[in-house]
Amino acid sequence: RVVIDERAAGFVALGIARTTASPSLLVCTSGTAGAHYYPAVIEASESEIPMIVLTADRPWELQRCGASQTIDQTRLFGTFVRHAAHLGEPSPHAEALRAVSRIARRTVGASRGPAPGPVHVDAAFRKPLEPVAVSGREAWEDEVEALLARPESTGPSRFGGLPRASDDAVAALAARVAASKSVWVVAGPTRAVERSRMREATASFVRAARATLIAEPTSAVRLGPP
């Protein structure tokens, strides 16, 4: 999807991630473009919605000299991202491609959890839109193609688990519910990744405990007639 206005693009990506429970990818040019994502990034952080922001950047020699579309993009989103990575300029070496793959895996993992949220990858380029003369095939191109054909060789995969209550905590809650004359369940915002599971679990608990459910619209656990 191409969204010209960056602020609108940020919230489009936010909505996609909220409904799919998968990290959406935001891509923009260098300079202040990425700063327009800030409201959506904060919303994603507070709502625990997975999002990946990929910003283009200018090379180091154009920093702090008044070059167009150039600002300091280091830690652009402050503490509102789960992880931030800053890539150097593209390098025609297999080792660099392996590193990019490793960073990509870590970035996606950090966005998905165990506390989902936005992540930021800043990628610098040197004159990426100007024509470049090509004379024959470079040796490194064969290395890159061979590496892309074996994605499993680019590094280990990392999978984050979701937090769960201990057996003691579950037993203590069950005892308090059994000893209570009335039980009220207050449901707040639900993370997209847990929405269907939370709906089923909440329905089972409310019926088993004969509880009263108070659910706000963003909880996605409102129950119909019994």
PDB file of C-alpha atoms in Angstrom:
ATOM      1  CA  ARG A   1       0.000   0.000   0.000  1.00  0.00           C
ATOM      2  CA  VAL A   2       1.278   3.448  -0.889  1.00  0.00           C
ATOM      3  CA  VAL A   3       0.125   6.199   1.487  1.00  0.00           C
ATOM      4  CA  ILE A   4       1.561   9.599   0.621  1.00  0.00           C
ATOM      5  CA  ASP A   5       1.031  11.246   4.006  1.00  0.00           C
ATOM      6  CA  GLU A   6       3.317   9.673   6.612  1.00  0.00           C
ATOM      7  CA  ARG A   7       1.008  10.338   9.560  1.00  0.00           C
ATOM      8  CA  ALA A   8      -1.845   8.590   7.759  1.00  0.00           C
ATOM      9  CA  ALA A   9       0.493   5.758   6.723  1.00  0.00           C
ATOM     10  CA  GLY A  10       1.472   5.189  10.358  1.00  0.00           C
ATOM     11  CA  PHE A  11      -2.117   4.673  11.431  1.00  0.00           C
ATOM     12  CA  VAL A  12      -2.937   2.538   8.386  1.00  0.00           C
ATOM     13  CA  ALA A  13      -0.114   0.221   9.420  1.00  0.00           C
ATOM     14  CA  LEU A  14      -1.334   0.341  13.016  1.00  0.00           C
ATOM     15  CA  GLY A  15      -4.800  -0.791  11.970  1.00  0.00           C
ATOM     16  CA  ILE A  16      -3.450  -3.590   9.779  1.00  0.00           C
ATOM     17  CA  ALA A  17      -1.301  -4.916  12.620  1.00  0.00           C
ATOM     18  CA  ARG A  18      -4.185  -4.668  15.093  1.00  0.00           C
ATOM     19  CA  THR A  19      -6.469  -6.788  12.910  1.00  0.00           C
ATOM     20  CA  THR A  20      -3.908  -9.331  11.657  1.00  0.00           C
ATOM     21  CA  ALA A  21      -1.879  -9.720  14.883  1.00  0.00           C
ATOM     22  CA  SER A  22       1.253  -9.693  12.684  1.00  0.00           C
ATOM     23  CA  PRO A  23       3.921  -6.970  12.482  1.00  0.00           C
ATOM     24  CA  SER A  24       3.133  -4.404   9.794  1.00  0.00           C
ATOM     25  CA  LEU A  25       6.054  -2.822   7.936  1.00  0.00           C
ATOM     26  CA  LEU A  26       6.364   0.941   7.478  1.00  0.00           C
ATOM     27  CA  VAL A  27       8.940   2.185   4.960  1.00  0.00           C
ATOM     28  CA  CYS A  28       9.854   5.827   4.364  1.00  0.00           C
ATOM     29  CA  THR A  29      12.589   8.109   3.084  1.00  0.00           C
ATOM     30  CA  SER A  30      15.176   9.877   5.223  1.00  0.00           C
ATOM     31  CA  GLY A  31      14.808  13.121   7.141  1.00  0.00           C
ATOM     32  CA  THR A  32      11.615  14.175   8.889  1.00  0.00           C
ATOM     33  CA  ALA A  33       9.468  11.542   7.147  1.00  0.00           C
ATOM     34  CA  GLY A  34      10.016   9.015   9.914  1.00  0.00           C
ATOM     35  CA  ALA A  35       9.184  11.582  12.591  1.00  0.00           C
ATOM     36  CA  HIS A  36       5.620  11.721  11.266  1.00  0.00           C
ATOM     37  CA  TYR A  37       5.234   8.091  12.355  1.00  0.00           C
ATOM     38  CA  TYR A  38       5.763   9.064  15.994  1.00  0.00           C
ATOM     39  CA  PRO A  39       2.079   9.217  17.085  1.00  0.00           C
ATOM     40  CA  ALA A  40       1.382   5.791  15.571  1.00  0.00           C
ATOM     41  CA  VAL A  41       4.567   4.362  17.108  1.00  0.00           C
ATOM     42  CA  ILE A  42       3.552   5.588  20.565  1.00  0.00           C
ATOM     43  CA  GLU A  43       0.063   4.141  20.088  1.00  0.00           C
ATOM     44  CA  ALA A  44       1.569   0.807  19.024  1.00  0.00           C
ATOM     45  CA  SER A  45       3.872   0.816  22.055  1.00  0.00           C
ATOM     46  CA  GLU A  46       1.129   1.569  24.567  1.00  0.00           C
ATOM     47  CA  SER A  47      -1.322  -0.874  22.957  1.00  0.00           C
ATOM     48  CA  GLU A  48       1.315  -3.593  22.459  1.00  0.00           C
ATOM     49  CA  ILE A  49       0.720  -3.807  18.708  1.00  0.00           C
ATOM     50  CA  PRO A  50       3.582  -5.267  16.591  1.00  0.00           C
ATOM     51  CA  MET A  51       5.034  -2.851  14.045  1.00  0.00           C
ATOM     52  CA  ILE A  52       8.324  -2.544  12.153  1.00  0.00           C
ATOM     53  CA  VAL A  53       9.463   0.929  11.055  1.00  0.00           C
ATOM     54  CA  LEU A  54      12.162   0.920   8.361  1.00  0.00           C
ATOM     55  CA  THR A  55      13.592   4.373   7.697  1.00  0.00           C
ATOM     56  CA  ALA A  56      16.081   5.275   4.999  1.00  0.00           C
ATOM     57  CA  ASP A  57      19.036   7.421   6.101  1.00  0.00           C
ATOM     58  CA  ARG A  58      21.872   9.407   4.552  1.00  0.00           C
ATOM     59  CA  PRO A  59      25.570   8.452   4.812  1.00  0.00           C
ATOM     60  CA  TRP A  60      27.683   9.696   7.702  1.00  0.00           C
ATOM     61  CA  GLU A  61      29.535  12.348   5.680  1.00  0.00           C
ATOM     62  CA  LEU A  62      26.255  14.217   5.056  1.00  0.00           C
ATOM     63  CA  GLN A  63      25.284  14.403   8.716  1.00  0.00           C
ATOM     64  CA  ARG A  64      25.312  17.775  10.506  1.00  0.00           C
ATOM     65  CA  CYS A  65      26.241  19.786   7.422  1.00  0.00           C
ATOM     66  CA  GLY A  66      22.861  20.975   6.200  1.00  0.00           C
ATOM     67  CA  ALA A  67      22.353  18.236   3.594  1.00  0.00           C
ATOM     68  CA  SER A  68      18.777  17.884   2.390  1.00  0.00           C
ATOM     69  CA  GLN A  69      16.519  15.240   3.939  1.00  0.00           C
ATOM     70  CA  THR A  70      19.119  14.607   6.637  1.00  0.00           C
ATOM     71  CA  ILE A  71      18.562  14.604  10.392  1.00  0.00           C
ATOM     72  CA  ASP A  72      19.995  12.588  13.268  1.00  0.00           C
ATOM     73  CA  GLN A  73      17.840   9.460  13.173  1.00  0.00           C
ATOM     74  CA  THR A  74      19.639   7.630  15.980  1.00  0.00           C
ATOM     75  CA  ARG A  75      17.063   6.516  18.540  1.00  0.00           C
ATOM     76  CA  LEU A  76      14.460   8.480  16.592  1.00  0.00           C
ATOM     77  CA  PHE A  77      11.579   6.978  18.583  1.00  0.00           C
ATOM     78  CA  GLY A  78      13.269   7.015  21.979  1.00  0.00           C
ATOM     79  CA  THR A  79      11.979   4.509  24.511  1.00  0.00           C
ATOM     80  CA  PHE A  80       8.775   3.785  22.604  1.00  0.00           C
ATOM     81  CA  VAL A  81      10.348   0.977  20.545  1.00  0.00           C
ATOM     82  CA  ARG A  82      11.144  -2.513  21.764  1.00  0.00           C
ATOM     83  CA  HIS A  83      14.350  -2.639  19.728  1.00  0.00           C
ATOM     84  CA  ALA A  84      16.342  -0.299  17.457  1.00  0.00           C
ATOM     85  CA  ALA A  85      18.935  -1.296  14.860  1.00  0.00           C
ATOM     86  CA  HIS A  86      21.068   0.979  12.699  1.00  0.00           C
ATOM     87  CA  LEU A  87      22.455  -0.580   9.527  1.00  0.00           C
ATOM     88  CA  GLY A  88      25.579   0.679   7.863  1.00  0.00           C
ATOM     89  CA  GLU A  89      25.734   1.328   4.153  1.00  0.00           C
ATOM     90  CA  PRO A  90      25.028  -1.681   1.896  1.00  0.00           C
ATOM     91  CA  SER A  91      28.062  -3.911   1.502  1.00  0.00           C
ATOM     92  CA  PRO A  92      28.586  -6.480  -1.281  1.00  0.00           C
ATOM     93  CA  HIS A  93      29.761  -9.219   1.039  1.00  0.00           C
ATOM     94  CA  ALA A  94      28.073 -12.430   2.141  1.00  0.00           C
ATOM     95  CA  GLU A  95      28.960 -11.658   5.766  1.00  0.00           C
ATOM     96  CA  ALA A  96      27.020  -8.396   5.561  1.00  0.00           C
ATOM     97  CA  LEU A  97      23.975 -10.167   4.131  1.00  0.00           C
ATOM     98  CA  ARG A  98      24.130 -12.717   6.937  1.00  0.00           C
ATOM     99  CA  ALA A  99      24.213  -9.866   9.439  1.00  0.00           C
ATOM    100  CA  VAL A 100      21.185  -8.225   7.819  1.00  0.00           C
ATOM    101  CA  SER A 101      19.287 -11.505   8.032  1.00  0.00           C
ATOM    102  CA  ARG A 102      20.252 -11.883  11.690  1.00  0.00           C
ATOM    103  CA  ILE A 103      19.114  -8.347  12.478  1.00  0.00           C
ATOM    104  CA  ALA A 104      15.851  -8.927  10.602  1.00  0.00           C
ATOM    105  CA  ARG A 105      15.127 -12.055  12.655  1.00  0.00           C
ATOM    106  CA  ARG A 106      15.837 -10.242  15.903  1.00  0.00           C
ATOM    107  CA  THR A 107      13.726  -7.276  14.821  1.00  0.00           C
ATOM    108  CA  VAL A 108      10.678  -9.393  13.995  1.00  0.00           C
ATOM    109  CA  GLY A 109      11.102 -11.357  17.218  1.00  0.00           C
ATOM    110  CA  ALA A 110      11.269  -8.195  19.329  1.00  0.00           C
ATOM    111  CA  SER A 111       8.157  -6.835  17.646  1.00  0.00           C
ATOM    112  CA  ARG A 112       6.133 -10.000  18.269  1.00  0.00           C
ATOM    113  CA  GLY A 113       6.831 -10.366  21.953  1.00  0.00           C
ATOM    114  CA  PRO A 114       6.673 -11.478  24.641  1.00  0.00           C
ATOM    115  CA  ALA A 115       5.617  -7.810  24.948  1.00  0.00           C
ATOM    116  CA  PRO A 116       4.621  -6.924  21.358  1.00  0.00           C
ATOM    117  CA  GLY A 117       5.268  -3.435  20.074  1.00  0.00           C
ATOM    118  CA  PRO A 118       7.074  -1.272  17.512  1.00  0.00           C
ATOM    119  CA  VAL A 119      10.705  -1.676  16.468  1.00  0.00           C
ATOM    120  CA  HIS A 120      12.914   0.612  14.379  1.00  0.00           C
ATOM    121  CA  VAL A 121      15.469  -0.250  11.704  1.00  0.00           C
ATOM    122  CA  ASP A 122      17.455   2.646  10.216  1.00  0.00           C
ATOM    123  CA  ALA A 123      19.231   1.914   6.920  1.00  0.00           C
ATOM    124  CA  ALA A 124      21.790   4.319   5.454  1.00  0.00           C
ATOM    125  CA  PHE A 125      22.349   4.646   1.710  1.00  0.00           C
ATOM    126  CA  ARG A 126      24.781   6.633  -0.397  1.00  0.00           C
ATOM    127  CA  LYS A 127      23.083   8.179  -3.452  1.00  0.00           C
ATOM    128  CA  PRO A 128      20.719   5.228  -3.941  1.00  0.00           C
ATOM    129  CA  LEU A 129      18.631   6.819  -6.721  1.00  0.00           C
ATOM    130  CA  GLU A 130      21.363   7.903  -9.104  1.00  0.00           C
ATOM    131  CA  PRO A 131      22.253   5.710 -12.117  1.00  0.00           C
ATOM    132  CA  VAL A 132      25.258   3.459 -11.671  1.00  0.00           C
ATOM    133  CA  ALA A 133      27.317   2.079 -14.550  1.00  0.00           C
ATOM    134  CA  VAL A 134      27.303  -1.731 -14.631  1.00  0.00           C
ATOM    135  CA  SER A 135      30.074  -3.605 -16.404  1.00  0.00           C
ATOM    136  CA  GLY A 136      29.705  -7.368 -16.207  1.00  0.00           C
ATOM    137  CA  ARG A 137      28.822  -9.505 -13.221  1.00  0.00           C
ATOM    138  CA  GLU A 138      30.618  -9.053  -9.921  1.00  0.00           C
ATOM    139  CA  ALA A 139      31.918 -12.061  -7.984  1.00  0.00           C
ATOM    140  CA  TRP A 140      29.977 -11.094  -4.878  1.00  0.00           C
ATOM    141  CA  GLU A 141      26.672 -11.398  -6.786  1.00  0.00           C
ATOM    142  CA  ASP A 142      27.157 -15.164  -7.023  1.00  0.00           C
ATOM    143  CA  GLU A 143      27.777 -15.307  -3.261  1.00  0.00           C
ATOM    144  CA  VAL A 144      24.627 -13.339  -2.532  1.00  0.00           C
ATOM    145  CA  GLU A 145      22.466 -15.510  -4.786  1.00  0.00           C
ATOM    146  CA  ALA A 146      23.852 -18.676  -3.218  1.00  0.00           C
ATOM    147  CA  LEU A 147      23.182 -17.311   0.255  1.00  0.00           C
ATOM    148  CA  LEU A 148      19.607 -16.310  -0.597  1.00  0.00           C
ATOM    149  CA  ALA A 149      19.016 -19.828  -1.880  1.00  0.00           C
ATOM    150  CA  ARG A 150      19.908 -21.156   1.597  1.00  0.00           C
ATOM    151  CA  PRO A 151      18.026 -18.881   4.034  1.00  0.00           C
ATOM    152  CA  GLU A 152      18.557 -21.376   6.834  1.00  0.00           C
ATOM    153  CA  SER A 153      22.290 -20.643   6.671  1.00  0.00           C
ATOM    154  CA  THR A 154      21.881 -16.994   7.605  1.00  0.00           C
ATOM    155  CA  GLY A 155      21.748 -17.589  11.331  1.00  0.00           C
ATOM    156  CA  PRO A 156      19.690 -19.131  14.113  1.00  0.00           C
ATOM    157  CA  SER A 157      16.025 -18.333  14.563  1.00  0.00           C
ATOM    158  CA  ARG A 158      14.788 -16.813  17.799  1.00  0.00           C
ATOM    159  CA  PHE A 159      11.296 -17.427  19.066  1.00  0.00           C
ATOM    160  CA  GLY A 160       9.923 -15.500  22.024  1.00  0.00           C
ATOM    161  CA  GLY A 161       7.352 -17.118  24.283  1.00  0.00           C
ATOM    162  CA  LEU A 162       4.273 -15.522  25.773  1.00  0.00           C
ATOM    163  CA  PRO A 163       4.164 -15.064  29.561  1.00  0.00           C
ATOM    164  CA  ARG A 164       1.888 -17.357  31.555  1.00  0.00           C
ATOM    165  CA  ALA A 165       0.773 -17.520  35.155  1.00  0.00           C
ATOM    166  CA  SER A 166       2.399 -20.008  37.498  1.00  0.00           C
ATOM    167  CA  ASP A 167       0.466 -22.990  38.848  1.00  0.00           C
ATOM    168  CA  ASP A 168       0.487 -21.413  42.312  1.00  0.00           C
ATOM    169  CA  ALA A 169      -1.061 -18.194  40.967  1.00  0.00           C
ATOM    170  CA  VAL A 170      -3.788 -20.140  39.179  1.00  0.00           C
ATOM    171  CA  ALA A 171      -4.533 -22.187  42.311  1.00  0.00           C
ATOM    172  CA  ALA A 172      -4.707 -19.049  44.472  1.00  0.00           C
ATOM    173  CA  LEU A 173      -7.111 -17.383  42.042  1.00  0.00           C
ATOM    174  CA  ALA A 174      -9.318 -20.481  41.901  1.00  0.00           C
ATOM    175  CA  ALA A 175      -9.492 -20.585  45.702  1.00  0.00           C
ATOM    176  CA  ARG A 176     -10.508 -16.938  45.953  1.00  0.00           C
ATOM    177  CA  VAL A 177     -13.165 -17.359  43.252  1.00  0.00           C
ATOM    178  CA  ALA A 178     -14.607 -20.418  45.022  1.00  0.00           C
ATOM    179  CA  ALA A 179     -14.788 -18.528  48.320  1.00  0.00           C
ATOM    180  CA  SER A 180     -16.432 -15.403  46.866  1.00  0.00           C
ATOM    181  CA  LYS A 181     -20.160 -14.731  46.907  1.00  0.00           C
ATOM    182  CA  SER A 182     -19.963 -12.812  43.635  1.00  0.00           C
ATOM    183  CA  VAL A 183     -17.278 -12.492  40.970  1.00  0.00           C
ATOM    184  CA  TRP A 184     -16.800  -9.592  38.588  1.00  0.00           C
ATOM    185  CA  VAL A 185     -14.510  -9.762  35.564  1.00  0.00           C
ATOM    186  CA  VAL A 186     -13.326  -6.419  34.153  1.00  0.00           C
ATOM    187  CA  ALA A 187     -11.853  -6.818  30.643  1.00  0.00           C
ATOM    188  CA  GLY A 188      -9.594  -4.085  29.272  1.00  0.00           C
ATOM    189  CA  PRO A 189      -7.723  -3.809  25.945  1.00  0.00           C
ATOM    190  CA  THR A 190      -6.602  -7.131  24.516  1.00  0.00           C
ATOM    191  CA  ARG A 191      -3.419  -7.580  22.493  1.00  0.00           C
ATOM    192  CA  ALA A 192      -4.171  -8.577  18.917  1.00  0.00           C
ATOM    193  CA  VAL A 193      -1.979 -11.658  19.145  1.00  0.00           C
ATOM    194  CA  GLU A 194      -4.066 -13.006  22.055  1.00  0.00           C
ATOM    195  CA  ARG A 195      -7.526 -11.867  20.958  1.00  0.00           C
ATOM    196  CA  SER A 196      -9.154 -15.174  19.935  1.00  0.00           C
ATOM    197  CA  ARG A 197      -7.568 -17.115  22.783  1.00  0.00           C
ATOM    198  CA  MET A 198      -8.603 -14.522  25.363  1.00  0.00           C
ATOM    199  CA  ARG A 199     -12.180 -14.513  24.089  1.00  0.00           C
ATOM    200  CA  GLU A 200     -12.503 -18.275  24.537  1.00  0.00           C
ATOM    201  CA  ALA A 201     -10.728 -18.333  27.903  1.00  0.00           C
ATOM    202  CA  THR A 202     -12.782 -15.445  29.280  1.00  0.00           C
ATOM    203  CA  ALA A 203     -16.058 -17.008  28.145  1.00  0.00           C
ATOM    204  CA  SER A 204     -15.171 -20.290  29.840  1.00  0.00           C
ATOM    205  CA  PHE A 205     -14.111 -18.580  33.074  1.00  0.00           C
ATOM    206  CA  VAL A 206     -17.156 -16.303  33.268  1.00  0.00           C
ATOM    207  CA  ARG A 207     -19.590 -19.188  32.803  1.00  0.00           C
ATOM    208  CA  ALA A 208     -17.762 -21.529  35.161  1.00  0.00           C
ATOM    209  CA  ALA A 209     -17.525 -18.906  37.926  1.00  0.00           C
ATOM    210  CA  ARG A 210     -21.012 -17.506  37.236  1.00  0.00           C
ATOM    211  CA  ALA A 211     -19.305 -14.136  37.059  1.00  0.00           C
ATOM    212  CA  THR A 212     -20.477 -10.754  35.843  1.00  0.00           C
ATOM    213  CA  LEU A 213     -18.466  -9.506  32.883  1.00  0.00           C
ATOM    214  CA  ILE A 214     -17.734  -5.823  32.270  1.00  0.00           C
ATOM    215  CA  ALA A 215     -15.909  -5.479  28.945  1.00  0.00           C
ATOM    216  CA  GLU A 216     -14.866  -2.362  27.105  1.00  0.00           C
ATOM    217  CA  PRO A 217     -15.116  -2.453  23.285  1.00  0.00           C
ATOM    218  CA  THR A 218     -11.352  -2.894  22.706  1.00  0.00           C
ATOM    219  CA  SER A 219     -11.252  -6.026  24.869  1.00  0.00           C
ATOM    220  CA  ALA A 220     -12.811  -8.182  22.115  1.00  0.00           C
ATOM    221  CA  VAL A 221     -14.168 -10.496  24.840  1.00  0.00           C
ATOM    222  CA  ARG A 222     -17.762  -9.299  25.038  1.00  0.00           C
ATOM    223  CA  LEU A 223     -20.102 -12.271  25.272  1.00  0.00           C
ATOM    224  CA  GLY A 224     -23.474 -12.736  23.640  1.00  0.00           C
ATOM    225  CA  PRO A 225     -26.590 -14.144  25.315  1.00  0.00           C
ATOM    226  CA  PRO A 226     -25.893 -17.290  27.403  1.00  0.00           C
TER     227      PRO A 226
END
